[in-house]
Short mmCIF file of C-alpha atoms and ligand atoms in Angstrom, two decimals:
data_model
loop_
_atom_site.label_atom_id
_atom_site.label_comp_id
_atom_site.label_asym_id
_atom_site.label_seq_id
_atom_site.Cartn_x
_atom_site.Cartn_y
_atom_site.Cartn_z
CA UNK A 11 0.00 0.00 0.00
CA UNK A 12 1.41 3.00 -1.28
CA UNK A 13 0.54 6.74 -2.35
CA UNK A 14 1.43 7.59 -5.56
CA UNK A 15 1.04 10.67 -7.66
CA UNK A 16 1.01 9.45 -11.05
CA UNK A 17 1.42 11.89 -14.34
CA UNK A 18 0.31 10.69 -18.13
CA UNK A 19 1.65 13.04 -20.43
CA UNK A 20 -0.31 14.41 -23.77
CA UNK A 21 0.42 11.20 -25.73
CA UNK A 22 -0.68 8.62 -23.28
CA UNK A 23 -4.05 10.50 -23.32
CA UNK A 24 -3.76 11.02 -26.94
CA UNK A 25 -7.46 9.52 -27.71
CA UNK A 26 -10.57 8.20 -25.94
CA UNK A 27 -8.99 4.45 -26.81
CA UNK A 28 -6.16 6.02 -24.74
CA UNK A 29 -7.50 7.47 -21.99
CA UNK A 30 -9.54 4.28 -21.54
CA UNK A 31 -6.54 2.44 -21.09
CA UNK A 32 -5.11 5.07 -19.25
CA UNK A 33 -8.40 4.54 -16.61
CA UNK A 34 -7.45 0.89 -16.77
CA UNK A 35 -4.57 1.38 -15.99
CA UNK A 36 -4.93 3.57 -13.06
CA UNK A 37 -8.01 1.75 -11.51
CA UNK A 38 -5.37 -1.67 -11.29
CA UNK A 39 -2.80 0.22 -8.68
CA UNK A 40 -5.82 1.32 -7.02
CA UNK A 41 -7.27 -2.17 -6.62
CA UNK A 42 -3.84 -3.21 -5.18
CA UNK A 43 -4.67 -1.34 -2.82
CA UNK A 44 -2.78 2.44 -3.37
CA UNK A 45 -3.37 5.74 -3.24
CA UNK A 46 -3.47 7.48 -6.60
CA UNK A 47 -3.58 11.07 -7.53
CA UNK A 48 -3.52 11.45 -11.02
CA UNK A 49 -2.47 14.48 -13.24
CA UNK A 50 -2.98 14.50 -17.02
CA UNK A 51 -1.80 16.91 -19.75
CA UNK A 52 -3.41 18.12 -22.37
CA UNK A 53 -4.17 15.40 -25.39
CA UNK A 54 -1.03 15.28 -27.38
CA UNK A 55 -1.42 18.55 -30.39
CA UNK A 56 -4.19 20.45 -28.09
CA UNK A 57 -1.56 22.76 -26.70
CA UNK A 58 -0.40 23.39 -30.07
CA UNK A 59 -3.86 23.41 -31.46
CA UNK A 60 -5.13 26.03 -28.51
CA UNK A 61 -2.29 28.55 -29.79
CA UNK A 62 -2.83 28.09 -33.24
CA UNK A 63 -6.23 29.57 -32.47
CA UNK A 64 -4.73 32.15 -30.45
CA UNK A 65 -2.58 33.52 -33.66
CA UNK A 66 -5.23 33.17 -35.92
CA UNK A 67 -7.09 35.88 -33.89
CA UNK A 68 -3.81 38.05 -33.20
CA UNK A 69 -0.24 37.22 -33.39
CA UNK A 70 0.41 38.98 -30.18
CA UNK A 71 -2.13 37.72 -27.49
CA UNK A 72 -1.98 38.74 -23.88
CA UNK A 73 -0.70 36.49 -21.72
CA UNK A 74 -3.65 36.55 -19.05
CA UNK A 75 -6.05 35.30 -21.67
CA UNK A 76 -3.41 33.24 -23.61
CA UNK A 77 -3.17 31.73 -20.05
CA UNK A 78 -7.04 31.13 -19.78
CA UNK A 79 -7.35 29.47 -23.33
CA UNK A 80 -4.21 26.97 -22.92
CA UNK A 81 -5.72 25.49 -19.40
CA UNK A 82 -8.53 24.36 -21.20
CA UNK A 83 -6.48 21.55 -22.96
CA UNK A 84 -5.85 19.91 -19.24
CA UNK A 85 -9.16 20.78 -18.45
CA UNK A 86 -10.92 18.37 -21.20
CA UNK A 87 -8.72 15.52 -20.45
CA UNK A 88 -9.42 15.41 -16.66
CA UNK A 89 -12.83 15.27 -17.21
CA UNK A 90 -12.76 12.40 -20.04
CA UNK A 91 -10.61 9.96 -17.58
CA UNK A 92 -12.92 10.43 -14.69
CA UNK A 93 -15.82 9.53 -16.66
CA UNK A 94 -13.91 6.61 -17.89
CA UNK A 95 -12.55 5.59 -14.47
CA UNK A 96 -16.42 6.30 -13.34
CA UNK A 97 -17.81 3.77 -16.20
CA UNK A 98 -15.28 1.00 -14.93
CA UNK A 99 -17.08 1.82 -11.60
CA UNK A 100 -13.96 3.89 -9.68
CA UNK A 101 -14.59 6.27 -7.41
CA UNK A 102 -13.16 9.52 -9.00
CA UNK A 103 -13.42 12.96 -9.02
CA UNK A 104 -11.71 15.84 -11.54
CA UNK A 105 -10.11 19.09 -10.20
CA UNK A 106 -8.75 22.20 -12.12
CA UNK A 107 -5.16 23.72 -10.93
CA UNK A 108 -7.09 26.49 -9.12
CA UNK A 109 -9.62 23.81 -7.24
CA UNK A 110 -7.31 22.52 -5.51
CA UNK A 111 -5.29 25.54 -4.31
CA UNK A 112 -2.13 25.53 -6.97
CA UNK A 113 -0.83 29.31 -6.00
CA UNK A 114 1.46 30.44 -8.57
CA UNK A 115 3.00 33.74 -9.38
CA UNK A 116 1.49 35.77 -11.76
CA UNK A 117 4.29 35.12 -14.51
CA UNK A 118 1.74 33.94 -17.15
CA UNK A 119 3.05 31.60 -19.30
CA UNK A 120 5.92 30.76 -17.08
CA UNK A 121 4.31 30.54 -13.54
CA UNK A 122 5.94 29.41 -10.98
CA UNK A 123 4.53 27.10 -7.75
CA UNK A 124 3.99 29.06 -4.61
CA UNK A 125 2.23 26.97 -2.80
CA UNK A 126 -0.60 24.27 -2.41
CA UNK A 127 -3.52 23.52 -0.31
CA UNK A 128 -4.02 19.90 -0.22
CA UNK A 129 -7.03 19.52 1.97
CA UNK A 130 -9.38 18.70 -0.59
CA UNK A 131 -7.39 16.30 -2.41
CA UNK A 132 -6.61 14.61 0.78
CA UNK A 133 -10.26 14.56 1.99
CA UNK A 134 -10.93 12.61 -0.98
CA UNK A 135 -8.52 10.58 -1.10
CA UNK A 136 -9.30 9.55 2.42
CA UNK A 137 -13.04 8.34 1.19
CA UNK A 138 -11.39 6.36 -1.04
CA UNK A 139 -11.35 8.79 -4.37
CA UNK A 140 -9.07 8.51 -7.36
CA UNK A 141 -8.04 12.54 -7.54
CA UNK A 142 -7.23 13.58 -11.02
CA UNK A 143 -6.03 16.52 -11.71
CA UNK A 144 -5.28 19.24 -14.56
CA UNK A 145 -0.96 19.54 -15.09
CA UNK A 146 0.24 22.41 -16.41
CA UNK A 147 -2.31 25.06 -14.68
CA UNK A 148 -2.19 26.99 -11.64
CA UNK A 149 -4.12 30.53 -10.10
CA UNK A 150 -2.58 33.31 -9.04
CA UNK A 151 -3.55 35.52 -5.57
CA UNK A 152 -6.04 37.38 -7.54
CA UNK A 153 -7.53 34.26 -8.89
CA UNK A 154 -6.37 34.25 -12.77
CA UNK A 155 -5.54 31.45 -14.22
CA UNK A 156 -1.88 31.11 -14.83
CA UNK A 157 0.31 27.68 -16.93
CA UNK A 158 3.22 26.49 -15.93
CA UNK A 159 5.57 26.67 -18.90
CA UNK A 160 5.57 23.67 -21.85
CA UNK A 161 5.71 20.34 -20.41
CA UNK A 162 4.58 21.94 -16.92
CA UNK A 163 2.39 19.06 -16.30
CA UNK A 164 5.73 17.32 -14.57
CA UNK A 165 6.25 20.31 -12.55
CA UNK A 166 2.21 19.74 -11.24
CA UNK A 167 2.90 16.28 -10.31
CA UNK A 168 6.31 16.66 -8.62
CA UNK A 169 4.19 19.56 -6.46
CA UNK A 170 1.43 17.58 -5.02
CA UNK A 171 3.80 14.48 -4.58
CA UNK A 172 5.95 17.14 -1.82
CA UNK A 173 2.92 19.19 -0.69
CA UNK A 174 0.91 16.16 -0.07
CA UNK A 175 4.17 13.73 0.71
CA UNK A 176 3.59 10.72 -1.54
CA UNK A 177 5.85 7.75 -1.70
CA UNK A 178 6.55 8.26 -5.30
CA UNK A 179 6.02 10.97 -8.41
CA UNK A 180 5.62 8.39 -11.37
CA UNK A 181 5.60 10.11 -15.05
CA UNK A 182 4.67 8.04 -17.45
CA UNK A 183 5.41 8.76 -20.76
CA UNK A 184 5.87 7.66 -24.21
CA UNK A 185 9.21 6.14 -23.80
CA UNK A 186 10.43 3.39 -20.60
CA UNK A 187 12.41 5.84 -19.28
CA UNK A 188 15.82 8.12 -19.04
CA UNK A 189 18.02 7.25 -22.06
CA UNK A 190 21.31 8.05 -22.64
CA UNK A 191 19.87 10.06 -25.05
CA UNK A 192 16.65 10.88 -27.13
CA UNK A 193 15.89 7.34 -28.68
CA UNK A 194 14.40 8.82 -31.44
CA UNK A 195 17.41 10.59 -32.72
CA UNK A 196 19.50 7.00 -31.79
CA UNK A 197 18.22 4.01 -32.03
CA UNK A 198 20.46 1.87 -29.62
CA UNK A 199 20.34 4.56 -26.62
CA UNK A 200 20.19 2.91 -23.54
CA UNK A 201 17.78 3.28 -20.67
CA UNK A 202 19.32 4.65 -17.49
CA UNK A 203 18.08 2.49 -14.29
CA UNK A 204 19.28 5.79 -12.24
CA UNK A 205 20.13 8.97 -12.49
CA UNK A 206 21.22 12.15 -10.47
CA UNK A 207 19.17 14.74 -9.86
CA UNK A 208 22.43 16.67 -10.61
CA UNK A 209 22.69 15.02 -14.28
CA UNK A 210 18.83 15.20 -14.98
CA UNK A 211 18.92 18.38 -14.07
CA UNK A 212 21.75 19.60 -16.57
CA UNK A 213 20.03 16.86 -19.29
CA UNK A 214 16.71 18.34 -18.59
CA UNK A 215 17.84 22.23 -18.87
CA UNK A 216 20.32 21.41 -22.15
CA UNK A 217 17.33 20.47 -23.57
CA UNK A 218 16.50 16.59 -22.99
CA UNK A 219 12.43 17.42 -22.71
CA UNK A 220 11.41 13.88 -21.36
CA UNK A 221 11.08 16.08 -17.86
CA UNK A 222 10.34 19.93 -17.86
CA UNK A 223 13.39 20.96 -15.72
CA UNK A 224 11.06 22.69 -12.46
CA UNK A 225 9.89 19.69 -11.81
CA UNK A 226 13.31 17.91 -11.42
CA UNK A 227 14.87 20.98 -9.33
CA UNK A 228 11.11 20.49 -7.42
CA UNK A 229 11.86 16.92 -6.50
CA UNK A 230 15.42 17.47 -5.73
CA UNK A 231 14.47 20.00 -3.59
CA UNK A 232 11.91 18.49 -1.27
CA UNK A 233 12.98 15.22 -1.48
CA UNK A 234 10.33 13.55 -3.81
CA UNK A 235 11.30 10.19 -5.49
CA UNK A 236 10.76 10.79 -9.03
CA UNK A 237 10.54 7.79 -11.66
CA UNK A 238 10.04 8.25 -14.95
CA UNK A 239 8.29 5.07 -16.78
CA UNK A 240 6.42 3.95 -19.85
CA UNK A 241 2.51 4.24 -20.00
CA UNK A 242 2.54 1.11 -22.64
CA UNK A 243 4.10 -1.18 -21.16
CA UNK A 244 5.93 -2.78 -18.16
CA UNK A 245 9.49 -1.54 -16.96
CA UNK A 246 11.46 -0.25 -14.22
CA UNK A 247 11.78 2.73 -15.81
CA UNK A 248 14.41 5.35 -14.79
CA UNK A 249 14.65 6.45 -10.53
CA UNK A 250 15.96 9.89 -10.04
CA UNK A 251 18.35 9.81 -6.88
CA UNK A 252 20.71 11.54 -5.33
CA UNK A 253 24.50 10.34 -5.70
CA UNK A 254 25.29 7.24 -3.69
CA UNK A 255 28.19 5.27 -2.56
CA UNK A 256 28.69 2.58 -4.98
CA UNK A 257 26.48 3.79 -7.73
CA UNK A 258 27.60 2.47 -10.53
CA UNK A 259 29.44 5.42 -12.09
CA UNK A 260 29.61 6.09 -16.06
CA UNK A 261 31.47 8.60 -16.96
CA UNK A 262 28.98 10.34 -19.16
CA UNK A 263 25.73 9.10 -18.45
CA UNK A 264 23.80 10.99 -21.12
CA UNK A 265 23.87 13.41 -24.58
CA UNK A 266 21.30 16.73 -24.64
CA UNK A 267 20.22 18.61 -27.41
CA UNK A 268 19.08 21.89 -27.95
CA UNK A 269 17.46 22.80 -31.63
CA UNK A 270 15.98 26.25 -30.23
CA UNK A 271 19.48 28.25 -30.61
CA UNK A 272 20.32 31.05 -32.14
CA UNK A 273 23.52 33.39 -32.47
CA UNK A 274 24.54 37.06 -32.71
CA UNK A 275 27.72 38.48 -33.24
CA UNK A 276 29.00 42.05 -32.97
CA UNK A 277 32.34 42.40 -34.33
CA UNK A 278 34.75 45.52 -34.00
CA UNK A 279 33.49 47.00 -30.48
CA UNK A 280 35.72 48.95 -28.70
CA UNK A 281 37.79 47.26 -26.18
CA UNK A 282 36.59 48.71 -22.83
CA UNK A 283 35.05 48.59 -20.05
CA UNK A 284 31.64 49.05 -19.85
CA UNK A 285 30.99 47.54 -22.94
CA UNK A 286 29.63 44.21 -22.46
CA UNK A 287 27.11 45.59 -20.56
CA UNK A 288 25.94 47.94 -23.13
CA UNK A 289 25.16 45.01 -25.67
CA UNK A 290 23.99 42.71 -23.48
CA UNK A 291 21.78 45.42 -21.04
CA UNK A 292 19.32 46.15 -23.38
CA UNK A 293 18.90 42.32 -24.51
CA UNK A 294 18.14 41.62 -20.63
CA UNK A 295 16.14 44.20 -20.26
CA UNK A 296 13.82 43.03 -23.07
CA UNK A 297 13.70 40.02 -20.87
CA UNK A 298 15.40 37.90 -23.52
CA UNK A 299 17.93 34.96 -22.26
CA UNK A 300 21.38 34.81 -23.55
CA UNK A 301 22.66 31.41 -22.85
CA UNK A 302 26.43 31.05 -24.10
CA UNK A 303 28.42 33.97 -24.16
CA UNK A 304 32.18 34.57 -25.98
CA UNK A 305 34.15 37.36 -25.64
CA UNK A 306 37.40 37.58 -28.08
CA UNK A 307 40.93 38.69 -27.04
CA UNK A 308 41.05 42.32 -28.56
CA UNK A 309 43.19 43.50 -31.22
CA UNK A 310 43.19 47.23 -32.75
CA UNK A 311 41.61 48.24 -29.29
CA UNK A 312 38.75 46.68 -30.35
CA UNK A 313 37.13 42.82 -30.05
CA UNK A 314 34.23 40.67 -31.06
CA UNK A 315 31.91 39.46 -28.83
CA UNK A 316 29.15 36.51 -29.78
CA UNK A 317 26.27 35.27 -27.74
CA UNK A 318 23.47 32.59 -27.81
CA UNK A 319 19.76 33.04 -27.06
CA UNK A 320 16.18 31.06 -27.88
CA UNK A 321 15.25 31.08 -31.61
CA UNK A 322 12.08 32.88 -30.84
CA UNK A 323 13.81 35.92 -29.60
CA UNK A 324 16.89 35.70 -32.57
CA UNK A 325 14.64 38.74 -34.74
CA UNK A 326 14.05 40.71 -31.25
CA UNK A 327 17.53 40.42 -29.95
CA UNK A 328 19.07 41.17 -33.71
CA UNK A 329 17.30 44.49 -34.20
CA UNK A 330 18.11 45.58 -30.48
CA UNK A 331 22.03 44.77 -31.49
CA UNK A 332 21.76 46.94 -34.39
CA UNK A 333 20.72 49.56 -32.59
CA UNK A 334 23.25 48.88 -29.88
CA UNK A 335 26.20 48.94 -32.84
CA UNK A 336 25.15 52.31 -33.83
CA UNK A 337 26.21 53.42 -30.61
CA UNK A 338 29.00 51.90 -30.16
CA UNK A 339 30.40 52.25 -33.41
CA UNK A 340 30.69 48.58 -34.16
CA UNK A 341 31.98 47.34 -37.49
CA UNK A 342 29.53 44.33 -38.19
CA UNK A 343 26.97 42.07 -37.23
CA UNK A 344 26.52 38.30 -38.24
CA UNK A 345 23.20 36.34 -36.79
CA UNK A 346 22.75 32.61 -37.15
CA UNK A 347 19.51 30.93 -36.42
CA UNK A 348 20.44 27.72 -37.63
CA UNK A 349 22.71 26.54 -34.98
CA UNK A 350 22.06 23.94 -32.18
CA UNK A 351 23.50 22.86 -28.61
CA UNK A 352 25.04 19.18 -28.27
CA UNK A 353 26.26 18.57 -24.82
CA UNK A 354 27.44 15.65 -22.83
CA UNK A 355 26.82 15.24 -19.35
CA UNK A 356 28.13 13.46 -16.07
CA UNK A 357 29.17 13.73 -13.01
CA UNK A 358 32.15 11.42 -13.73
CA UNK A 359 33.48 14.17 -15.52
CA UNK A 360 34.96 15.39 -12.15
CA UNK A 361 37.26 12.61 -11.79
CA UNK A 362 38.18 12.24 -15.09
CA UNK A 363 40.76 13.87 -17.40
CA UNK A 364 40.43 13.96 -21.51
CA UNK A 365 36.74 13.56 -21.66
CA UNK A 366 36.71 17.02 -23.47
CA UNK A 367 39.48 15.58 -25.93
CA UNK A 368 37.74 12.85 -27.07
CA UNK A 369 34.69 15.11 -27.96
CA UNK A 370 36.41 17.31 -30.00
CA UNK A 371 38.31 14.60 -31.59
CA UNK A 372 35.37 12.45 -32.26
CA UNK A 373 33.14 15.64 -33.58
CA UNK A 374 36.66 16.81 -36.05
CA UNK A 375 36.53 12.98 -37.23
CA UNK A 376 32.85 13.68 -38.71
CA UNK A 377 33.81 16.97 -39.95
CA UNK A 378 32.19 19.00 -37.95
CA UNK A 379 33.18 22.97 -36.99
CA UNK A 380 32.53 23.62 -33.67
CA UNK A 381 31.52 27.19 -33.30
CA UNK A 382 31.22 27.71 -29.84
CA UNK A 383 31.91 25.78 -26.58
CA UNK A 384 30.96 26.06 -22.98
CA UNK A 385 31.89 23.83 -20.10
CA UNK A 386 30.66 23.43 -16.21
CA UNK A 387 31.95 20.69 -13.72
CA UNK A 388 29.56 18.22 -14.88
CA UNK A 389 28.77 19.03 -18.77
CA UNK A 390 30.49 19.99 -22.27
CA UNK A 391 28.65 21.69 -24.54
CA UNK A 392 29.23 22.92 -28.34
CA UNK A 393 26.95 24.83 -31.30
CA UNK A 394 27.36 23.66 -34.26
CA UNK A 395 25.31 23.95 -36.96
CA UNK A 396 21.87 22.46 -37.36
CA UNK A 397 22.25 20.31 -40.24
CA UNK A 398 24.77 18.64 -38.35
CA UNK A 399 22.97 17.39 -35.17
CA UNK A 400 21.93 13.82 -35.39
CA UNK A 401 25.25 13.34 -36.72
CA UNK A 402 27.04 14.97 -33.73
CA UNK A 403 24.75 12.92 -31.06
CA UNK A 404 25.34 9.66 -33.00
CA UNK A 405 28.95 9.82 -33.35
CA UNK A 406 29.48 11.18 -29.67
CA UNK A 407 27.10 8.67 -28.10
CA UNK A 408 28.94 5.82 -29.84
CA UNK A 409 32.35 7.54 -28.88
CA UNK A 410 31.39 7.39 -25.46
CA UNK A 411 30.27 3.72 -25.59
CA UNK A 412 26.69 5.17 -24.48
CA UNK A 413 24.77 2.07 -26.03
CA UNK A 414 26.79 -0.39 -23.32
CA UNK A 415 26.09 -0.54 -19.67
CA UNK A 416 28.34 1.60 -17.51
CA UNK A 417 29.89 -1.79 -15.78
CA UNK A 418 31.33 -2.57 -19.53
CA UNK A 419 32.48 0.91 -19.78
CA UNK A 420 34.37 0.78 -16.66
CA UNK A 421 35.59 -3.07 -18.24
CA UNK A 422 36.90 -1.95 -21.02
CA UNK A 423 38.61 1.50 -20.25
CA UNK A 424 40.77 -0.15 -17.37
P1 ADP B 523 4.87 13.67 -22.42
O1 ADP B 523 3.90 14.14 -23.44
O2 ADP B 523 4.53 12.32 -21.87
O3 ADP B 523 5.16 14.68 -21.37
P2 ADP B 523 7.35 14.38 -23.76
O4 ADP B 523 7.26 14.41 -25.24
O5 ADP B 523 7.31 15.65 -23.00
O6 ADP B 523 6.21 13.38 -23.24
O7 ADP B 523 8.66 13.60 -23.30
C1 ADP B 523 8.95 12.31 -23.80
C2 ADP B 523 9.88 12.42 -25.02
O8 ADP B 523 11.12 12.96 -24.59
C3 ADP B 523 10.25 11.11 -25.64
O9 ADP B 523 9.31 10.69 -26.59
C4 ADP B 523 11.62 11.38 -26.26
O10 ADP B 523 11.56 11.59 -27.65
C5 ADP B 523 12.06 12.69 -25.60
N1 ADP B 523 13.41 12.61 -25.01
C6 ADP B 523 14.38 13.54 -25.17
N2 ADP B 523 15.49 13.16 -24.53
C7 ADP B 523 15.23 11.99 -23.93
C8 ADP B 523 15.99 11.11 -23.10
N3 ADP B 523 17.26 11.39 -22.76
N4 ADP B 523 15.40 9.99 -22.64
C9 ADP B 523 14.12 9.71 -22.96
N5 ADP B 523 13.35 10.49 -23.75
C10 ADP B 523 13.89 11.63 -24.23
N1 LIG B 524 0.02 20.58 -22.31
C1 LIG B 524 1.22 21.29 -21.91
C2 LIG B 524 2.27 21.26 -23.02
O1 LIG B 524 2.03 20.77 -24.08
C3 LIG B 524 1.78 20.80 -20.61
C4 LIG B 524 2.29 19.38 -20.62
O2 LIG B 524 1.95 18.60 -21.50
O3 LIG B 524 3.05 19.04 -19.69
O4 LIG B 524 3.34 21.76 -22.84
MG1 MG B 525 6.44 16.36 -21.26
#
């Protein structure tokens, strides 16, 4: 007897054949006698489908009722598995993000958990109801409806599993797990019986989307065991931990991509102080994110400077560097919005020398540039460009020896 807060993500509840099984599914853990509440995205394309209606009334919506359109996705699939979970006879009962007390912020688009009230949820569960609930959605102090970010319905699940202390946050999902990386871009990627929260956490914010990255720093914040596993079928699927003694130890356990990258260049700025902050003030101040950042060794009192940000901002963050050149008297700019992020990640890196080697070597075997690199104590990453990404992850992830288990790694390096 457990209790278990249990997420299906937007393909799992992808039709009514779907959420049928999904009601199946759920009603077995409850006959073995567990506690479930369960928390459903939208059905896979509604999201999508929701702001494609949005832009076909205006391509610039506001966010408050951008906010109140998108919930509405959740909101249709909790009500379709309760009824199903009520026709196979379960006791069930539906609840929006705002009935059961999600407090967010009031960053709409991008809220973030406050706090949550779990007395009706546990009231029900108590007389013996299956709660499901709406991911992704939340309310703000005023009472508007706010979302959680893309993929937020992880971040809903990992919530109520701390607020309401379950044994275990299960996300199922369309694949069995954690791979070393995305199967669909390599076929022989290997599921990961454990992770880090550390690693997932790096995976998850370098782009790996199998878990939106607020709802891994969420569970390795409070403590929630988080398992990610496969709504079609039976497996393990991947535990999120923290580091143990005698965890068996790859050396990289795992390859992120990014395809939302994009790169500016200002070339020929004066060489002073002062002047990083002028280009990259007004780019924060238009609340854009610059990710990687290079700064050139200068020559002729003046230097380059080149920095990354989302695609979606590449036209904003272009015109506000043109203006920014003007002032400073720059000689050129170059944009790029066909670049990507490849990075490896593990925390074996720290013990280990020549790991960044062997990238670079491995990527200048394929023939790839490498046009910018970044490193932290636990990742490598590079941009290169776009058409070379599955490339990249394929030859690195066989490099690395990614398709064996780590205990053959460890064999055959010593
Ligand atoms: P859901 O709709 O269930 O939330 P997502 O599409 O958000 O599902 O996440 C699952 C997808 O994440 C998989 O289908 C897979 O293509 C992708 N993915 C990316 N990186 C990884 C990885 N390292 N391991 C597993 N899946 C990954
Ligand atoms: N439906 C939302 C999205 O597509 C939230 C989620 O699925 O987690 O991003
Ligand atoms: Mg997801």
């Amino acid at each position: 007897m457990a209790f278990y807060v249990q997420k299906y993500g937007g393909t799992s509840v992808g039709s009514l054949e779907r959420i049928n099984a999904v009601a199946n599914k759920v009603l077995n853990y409850k006959k073995s006698g567990h506690d479930l509440i369960v928390v459903v995205s939208a059905m896979s394309g509604e999201t999508n489908r929701l702001i494609g209606l949005a832009n076909g009334i205006t391509p610039d919506p506001s966010e408050r009722e951008l906010d109140v359109l998108l919930s509405t996705g959740e909101q249709i699939t909790i009500a379709l598995l309760t009824m199903a979970l009520q026709k196979l006879g379960a006791k069930a009962r539906s609840y929006t993000g705002a009935q059961v007390h999600i407090l967010t912020d009031a960053a709409h688009s991008k809220a973030r958990i406050l706090d949550i009230d779990g007395e009706r949820a546990k009231r029900d569960l108590a007389d013996g109801f299956i709660v499901v609930v709406a991911g992704f959605q939340g309310v703000d102090k005023l009472g508007n409806i706010t979302t959680l970010g893309r993929g937020g319905s992880d971040t809903t699940a990992v919530a109520l599993a701390a607020a309401l202390k379950a044994d275990e946050c299960q996300i199922f999902t369309d694949v069995d797990g954690v791979y070393t990386t995305d199967p669909r871009v390599v076929s022989d990627a290997r599921r990961l019986e454990r992770i880090t929260f550390e690693e997932m956490l790096e995976m998850a914010s370098l782009g790996s989307k199998v878990l939106q990255i607020r709802a891994v720093e969420f569970a390795g914040k409070y403590n929630v065991p988080l398992r990610v596993v496969s709504s079609f079928e039976e497996s393990e699927g991947t535990l999120i931990t923290y580091e143990e003694d005698g965890m068996e130890q790859a050396l990289i356990s795992g390859i992120a991509f990014n395809r939302d990258e994009a790169k500016l260049t200002i070339l020929g700025v004066p060489d002073q102080p002062g002047v990083a902050y002028r280009i990259l003030g007004p780019i924060g101040e238009a609340n854009i994110e610059v990710d990687m950042i290079i700064q050139n060794v200068g020559a002729d009192a003046t230097t380059d400077f080149t920095f990354t940000v989302h695609r979606n901002d590449y036209q904003k963050a272009l015109s506000l560097l043109q203006s920014t050149a003007k002032e400073l008297g720059a000689r050129e700019i170059l944009g790029d919005d066909k670049i990507v992020k490849v990075s490896i990640v593990g925390v074996g890196m720290r013990s280990h020398a020549g790991i960044a080697s062997t990238m670079f070597k491995t990527l200048a075997g394929e023939g790839i540039n490498i046009r910018m690199i970044s490193t932290s104590e636990i990742k490598i990453s590079v941009v290169v460009d776009e058409k070379y990404l599955e490339l990249a992850v394929r030859a690195l992830h066989t490099a690395f020896e990614l398709e064996k288990s780590s205990e053959n790694v460890e064999k055959t390096k010593h």
